[in-house]
Amino acid sequence: MSTFLSGFALSFSLILAIGSQNAFVLKQGIKRHHVFVVCAVCALSDAVLISLGVAGFGAIVKQFPAIETVARYGGATFLAVYAFLSFKSAFATSHAMTAAGDTRQSLPKTVAICLAFTWLNPHVYLDTVVLLGSISTQYQPAQGLFALGAICASLVFFFSLGYGARVLAPVFQRPQAWKVLEFVVGVMMTTIAATLVMGA
């Protein structure tokens, strides 16, 4: 049980910080658009990455740094585009329909964006595949239990964030609140993108 809790606590602490993926989940939760699917995609993606890390894929990433490089620049490009769209939305969109709850992205588009936030983020690989994967070796032969704890933490976090976000919904009945959120998200995405490039 202690091995399970160790995996749970470490994984939860790694994903707790608000990043690009978490900001997207928060926005979808406030809008109440495809919340279950978005949370499920994030949690299942983490489950796959954690499983790969525990299975030894972290060693492959270390051996072939090109994988991390592709994820770094691909992620920076994606975040820069998303930041531009967020700033455009903050300054050029009325958000009257958004505040009224009338706008909705298609499910395929939402899933595609969610997958991009997950799989084009090099920090996800470093946290789930490399870090959790390497730490799990300390819990042999109970690595599977450690991985299960880490996966459960991801599941609990994303569904709590997605469905807990609706508490903020009354605030976002005002179009101005959406403009502020879009601006904050734009700043966040720009900062993360710049960090990825400068950290290369």
mmCIF file of C-alpha atoms in Angstrom:
data_model
loop_
_atom_site.group_PDB
_atom_site.id
_atom_site.type_symbol
_atom_site.label_atom_id
_atom_site.label_comp_id
_atom_site.label_asym_id
_atom_site.label_seq_id
_atom_site.Cartn_x
_atom_site.Cartn_y
_atom_site.Cartn_z
ATOM 1 C CA MET A 1 0.000 0.000 0.000
ATOM 2 C CA SER A 2 2.878 2.383 0.761
ATOM 3 C CA THR A 3 4.243 1.787 -2.754
ATOM 4 C CA PHE A 4 0.871 2.705 -4.266
ATOM 5 C CA LEU A 5 0.691 5.868 -2.153
ATOM 6 C CA SER A 6 4.249 6.834 -3.088
ATOM 7 C CA GLY A 7 3.372 6.615 -6.777
ATOM 8 C CA PHE A 8 0.134 8.521 -6.197
ATOM 9 C CA ALA A 9 1.780 11.335 -4.200
ATOM 10 C CA LEU A 10 4.685 11.818 -6.606
ATOM 11 C CA SER A 11 2.511 11.813 -9.714
ATOM 12 C CA PHE A 12 -0.027 14.191 -8.164
ATOM 13 C CA SER A 13 2.694 16.651 -7.157
ATOM 14 C CA LEU A 14 4.164 16.622 -10.675
ATOM 15 C CA ILE A 15 0.896 17.472 -12.444
ATOM 16 C CA LEU A 16 -0.436 19.873 -9.805
ATOM 17 C CA ALA A 17 1.277 22.954 -11.243
ATOM 18 C CA ILE A 18 -0.882 24.850 -13.725
ATOM 19 C CA GLY A 19 0.542 24.275 -17.186
ATOM 20 C CA SER A 20 -0.767 24.434 -20.732
ATOM 21 C CA GLN A 21 -2.631 21.128 -20.489
ATOM 22 C CA ASN A 22 -4.214 21.992 -17.145
ATOM 23 C CA ALA A 23 -5.268 25.422 -18.408
ATOM 24 C CA PHE A 24 -7.042 23.774 -21.342
ATOM 25 C CA VAL A 25 -8.842 21.318 -19.058
ATOM 26 C CA LEU A 26 -9.854 24.235 -16.809
ATOM 27 C CA LYS A 27 -11.307 26.172 -19.766
ATOM 28 C CA GLN A 28 -13.276 23.166 -20.981
ATOM 29 C CA GLY A 29 -14.567 22.594 -17.456
ATOM 30 C CA ILE A 30 -15.766 26.183 -17.146
ATOM 31 C CA LYS A 31 -17.489 25.955 -20.542
ATOM 32 C CA ARG A 32 -18.821 22.464 -19.693
ATOM 33 C CA HIS A 33 -17.824 21.350 -23.184
ATOM 34 C CA HIS A 34 -16.728 17.724 -23.680
ATOM 35 C CA VAL A 35 -15.427 17.670 -20.098
ATOM 36 C CA PHE A 36 -15.530 13.893 -19.617
ATOM 37 C CA VAL A 37 -13.748 13.190 -22.909
ATOM 38 C CA VAL A 38 -11.059 15.819 -22.269
ATOM 39 C CA CYS A 39 -10.366 14.492 -18.761
ATOM 40 C CA ALA A 40 -10.338 10.914 -20.041
ATOM 41 C CA VAL A 41 -7.910 11.739 -22.879
ATOM 42 C CA CYS A 42 -5.508 13.441 -20.451
ATOM 43 C CA ALA A 43 -5.706 10.649 -17.881
ATOM 44 C CA LEU A 44 -5.362 7.849 -20.451
ATOM 45 C CA SER A 45 -2.422 9.596 -22.122
ATOM 46 C CA ASP A 46 -0.685 9.847 -18.751
ATOM 47 C CA ALA A 47 -1.459 6.176 -18.099
ATOM 48 C CA VAL A 48 0.228 5.191 -21.374
ATOM 49 C CA LEU A 49 3.270 7.392 -20.711
ATOM 50 C CA ILE A 50 3.651 6.233 -17.113
ATOM 51 C CA SER A 51 3.373 2.602 -18.198
ATOM 52 C CA LEU A 52 6.023 3.149 -20.872
ATOM 53 C CA GLY A 53 8.303 4.812 -18.335
ATOM 54 C CA VAL A 54 7.960 1.992 -15.832
ATOM 55 C CA ALA A 55 8.512 -0.506 -18.655
ATOM 56 C CA GLY A 56 11.869 1.119 -19.417
ATOM 57 C CA PHE A 57 11.099 3.575 -22.217
ATOM 58 C CA GLY A 58 12.746 6.331 -20.197
ATOM 59 C CA ALA A 59 16.115 4.749 -20.978
ATOM 60 C CA ILE A 60 15.305 4.939 -24.698
ATOM 61 C CA VAL A 61 14.486 8.650 -24.422
ATOM 62 C CA LYS A 62 17.824 9.236 -22.694
ATOM 63 C CA GLN A 63 19.629 7.241 -25.389
ATOM 64 C CA PHE A 64 17.912 9.086 -28.246
ATOM 65 C CA PRO A 65 17.663 12.766 -27.199
ATOM 66 C CA ALA A 66 16.216 13.608 -30.636
ATOM 67 C CA ILE A 67 12.845 12.447 -29.290
ATOM 68 C CA GLU A 68 12.938 15.158 -26.642
ATOM 69 C CA THR A 69 14.178 17.742 -29.163
ATOM 70 C CA VAL A 70 11.285 17.069 -31.557
ATOM 71 C CA ALA A 71 8.800 17.297 -28.693
ATOM 72 C CA ARG A 72 10.445 20.518 -27.465
ATOM 73 C CA TYR A 73 10.262 22.469 -30.732
ATOM 74 C CA GLY A 74 6.981 20.928 -31.824
ATOM 75 C CA GLY A 75 5.475 21.838 -28.469
ATOM 76 C CA ALA A 76 6.880 25.378 -28.588
ATOM 77 C CA THR A 77 5.398 25.928 -32.057
ATOM 78 C CA PHE A 78 2.004 24.596 -31.010
ATOM 79 C CA LEU A 79 1.961 26.722 -27.846
ATOM 80 C CA ALA A 80 2.965 29.843 -29.791
ATOM 81 C CA VAL A 81 0.066 29.361 -32.204
ATOM 82 C CA TYR A 82 -2.357 28.706 -29.345
ATOM 83 C CA ALA A 83 -1.064 31.800 -27.512
ATOM 84 C CA PHE A 84 -1.690 33.916 -30.614
ATOM 85 C CA LEU A 85 -5.249 32.592 -30.858
ATOM 86 C CA SER A 86 -5.809 33.279 -27.154
ATOM 87 C CA PHE A 87 -4.590 36.877 -27.473
ATOM 88 C CA LYS A 88 -6.726 37.327 -30.581
ATOM 89 C CA SER A 89 -9.721 36.009 -28.666
ATOM 90 C CA ALA A 90 -8.962 38.292 -25.721
ATOM 91 C CA PHE A 91 -8.773 41.475 -27.787
ATOM 92 C CA ALA A 92 -10.937 40.834 -30.849
ATOM 93 C CA THR A 93 -13.793 38.594 -29.715
ATOM 94 C CA SER A 94 -16.892 39.799 -27.876
ATOM 95 C CA HIS A 95 -17.391 36.507 -25.974
ATOM 96 C CA ALA A 96 -21.066 37.297 -25.574
ATOM 97 C CA MET A 97 -22.054 33.879 -26.939
ATOM 98 C CA THR A 98 -19.342 32.136 -24.915
ATOM 99 C CA ALA A 99 -20.648 33.698 -21.723
ATOM 100 C CA ALA A 100 -24.131 32.566 -22.661
ATOM 101 C CA GLY A 101 -22.844 29.039 -23.254
ATOM 102 C CA ASP A 102 -23.758 28.920 -26.964
ATOM 103 C CA THR A 103 -20.362 28.278 -28.552
ATOM 104 C CA ARG A 104 -18.976 24.759 -28.759
ATOM 105 C CA GLN A 105 -16.030 23.230 -30.575
ATOM 106 C CA SER A 106 -16.552 19.915 -32.301
ATOM 107 C CA LEU A 107 -15.521 16.822 -30.365
ATOM 108 C CA PRO A 108 -12.820 15.755 -32.876
ATOM 109 C CA LYS A 109 -11.242 19.236 -32.791
ATOM 110 C CA THR A 110 -11.341 19.309 -28.992
ATOM 111 C CA VAL A 111 -9.723 15.869 -28.743
ATOM 112 C CA ALA A 112 -7.032 16.860 -31.283
ATOM 113 C CA ILE A 113 -6.140 19.988 -29.285
ATOM 114 C CA CYS A 114 -6.109 18.000 -26.051
ATOM 115 C CA LEU A 115 -3.790 15.363 -27.560
ATOM 116 C CA ALA A 116 -1.463 18.091 -28.837
ATOM 117 C CA PHE A 117 -1.220 19.666 -25.387
ATOM 118 C CA THR A 118 -0.291 16.269 -23.984
ATOM 119 C CA TRP A 119 1.962 14.662 -26.573
ATOM 120 C CA LEU A 120 3.770 17.805 -27.790
ATOM 121 C CA ASN A 121 4.802 18.785 -24.282
ATOM 122 C CA PRO A 122 8.371 17.620 -23.496
ATOM 123 C CA HIS A 123 7.780 18.190 -19.784
ATOM 124 C CA VAL A 124 5.189 15.411 -19.883
ATOM 125 C CA TYR A 125 7.846 12.993 -21.129
ATOM 126 C CA LEU A 126 10.364 14.160 -18.553
ATOM 127 C CA ASP A 127 7.862 13.870 -15.681
ATOM 128 C CA THR A 128 5.984 10.701 -16.581
ATOM 129 C CA VAL A 129 8.381 8.679 -18.712
ATOM 130 C CA VAL A 130 11.836 9.619 -17.423
ATOM 131 C CA LEU A 131 11.292 10.725 -13.804
ATOM 132 C CA LEU A 132 8.497 8.381 -12.738
ATOM 133 C CA GLY A 133 10.017 5.578 -14.792
ATOM 134 C CA SER A 134 13.421 5.892 -13.140
ATOM 135 C CA ILE A 135 12.028 6.330 -9.613
ATOM 136 C CA SER A 136 9.823 3.253 -10.063
ATOM 137 C CA THR A 137 12.967 1.097 -10.194
ATOM 138 C CA GLN A 138 13.395 1.752 -6.473
ATOM 139 C CA TYR A 139 10.174 -0.161 -5.819
ATOM 140 C CA GLN A 140 11.069 -3.463 -7.479
ATOM 141 C CA PRO A 141 9.427 -5.918 -7.613
ATOM 142 C CA ALA A 142 6.327 -3.796 -6.936
ATOM 143 C CA GLN A 143 6.834 -1.352 -9.832
ATOM 144 C CA GLY A 144 3.356 -2.162 -11.136
ATOM 145 C CA LEU A 145 1.803 -0.963 -7.878
ATOM 146 C CA PHE A 146 3.837 2.246 -8.039
ATOM 147 C CA ALA A 147 2.660 2.814 -11.624
ATOM 148 C CA LEU A 148 -0.957 2.133 -10.615
ATOM 149 C CA GLY A 149 -0.721 4.760 -7.883
ATOM 150 C CA ALA A 150 0.719 7.290 -10.337
ATOM 151 C CA ILE A 151 -2.009 6.551 -12.898
ATOM 152 C CA CYS A 152 -4.758 6.889 -10.276
ATOM 153 C CA ALA A 153 -3.351 10.279 -9.238
ATOM 154 C CA SER A 154 -3.609 11.501 -12.823
ATOM 155 C CA LEU A 155 -7.176 10.211 -13.061
ATOM 156 C CA VAL A 156 -8.228 11.909 -9.820
ATOM 157 C CA PHE A 157 -6.498 15.184 -10.699
ATOM 158 C CA PHE A 158 -7.875 15.695 -14.206
ATOM 159 C CA PHE A 159 -11.460 14.761 -13.367
ATOM 160 C CA SER A 160 -11.358 16.932 -10.242
ATOM 161 C CA LEU A 161 -10.011 19.858 -12.274
ATOM 162 C CA GLY A 162 -12.445 19.392 -15.161
ATOM 163 C CA TYR A 163 -15.591 19.003 -13.101
ATOM 164 C CA GLY A 164 -14.466 21.280 -10.251
ATOM 165 C CA ALA A 165 -14.020 24.137 -12.729
ATOM 166 C CA ARG A 166 -17.786 24.540 -13.000
ATOM 167 C CA VAL A 167 -17.673 26.229 -9.587
ATOM 168 C CA LEU A 168 -16.173 29.192 -11.463
ATOM 169 C CA ALA A 169 -18.928 29.161 -14.094
ATOM 170 C CA PRO A 170 -20.979 32.018 -12.511
ATOM 171 C CA VAL A 171 -17.937 34.309 -12.772
ATOM 172 C CA PHE A 172 -17.638 33.522 -16.469
ATOM 173 C CA GLN A 173 -21.215 34.518 -17.232
ATOM 174 C CA ARG A 174 -19.633 37.905 -17.959
ATOM 175 C CA PRO A 175 -17.869 38.278 -21.336
ATOM 176 C CA GLN A 176 -15.131 40.379 -19.716
ATOM 177 C CA ALA A 177 -14.119 37.425 -17.533
ATOM 178 C CA TRP A 178 -13.494 35.339 -20.648
ATOM 179 C CA LYS A 179 -11.317 38.081 -22.094
ATOM 180 C CA VAL A 180 -9.201 38.096 -18.924
ATOM 181 C CA LEU A 181 -8.925 34.295 -18.945
ATOM 182 C CA GLU A 182 -7.918 34.221 -22.628
ATOM 183 C CA PHE A 183 -5.267 36.875 -21.953
ATOM 184 C CA VAL A 184 -3.876 34.978 -18.952
ATOM 185 C CA VAL A 185 -3.811 31.738 -20.976
ATOM 186 C CA GLY A 186 -2.040 33.578 -23.811
ATOM 187 C CA VAL A 187 0.645 34.869 -21.433
ATOM 188 C CA MET A 188 1.031 31.402 -19.926
ATOM 189 C CA MET A 189 1.389 29.687 -23.324
ATOM 190 C CA THR A 190 3.886 32.309 -24.533
ATOM 191 C CA THR A 191 5.979 31.905 -21.382
ATOM 192 C CA ILE A 192 6.035 28.115 -21.629
ATOM 193 C CA ALA A 193 6.886 28.242 -25.350
ATOM 194 C CA ALA A 194 9.756 30.661 -24.680
ATOM 195 C CA THR A 195 11.010 28.458 -21.841
ATOM 196 C CA LEU A 196 11.046 25.420 -24.124
ATOM 197 C CA VAL A 197 13.064 27.210 -26.807
ATOM 198 C CA MET A 198 15.513 28.899 -24.424
ATOM 199 C CA GLY A 199 16.018 25.659 -22.542
ATOM 200 C CA ALA A 200 17.145 23.869 -25.703
#
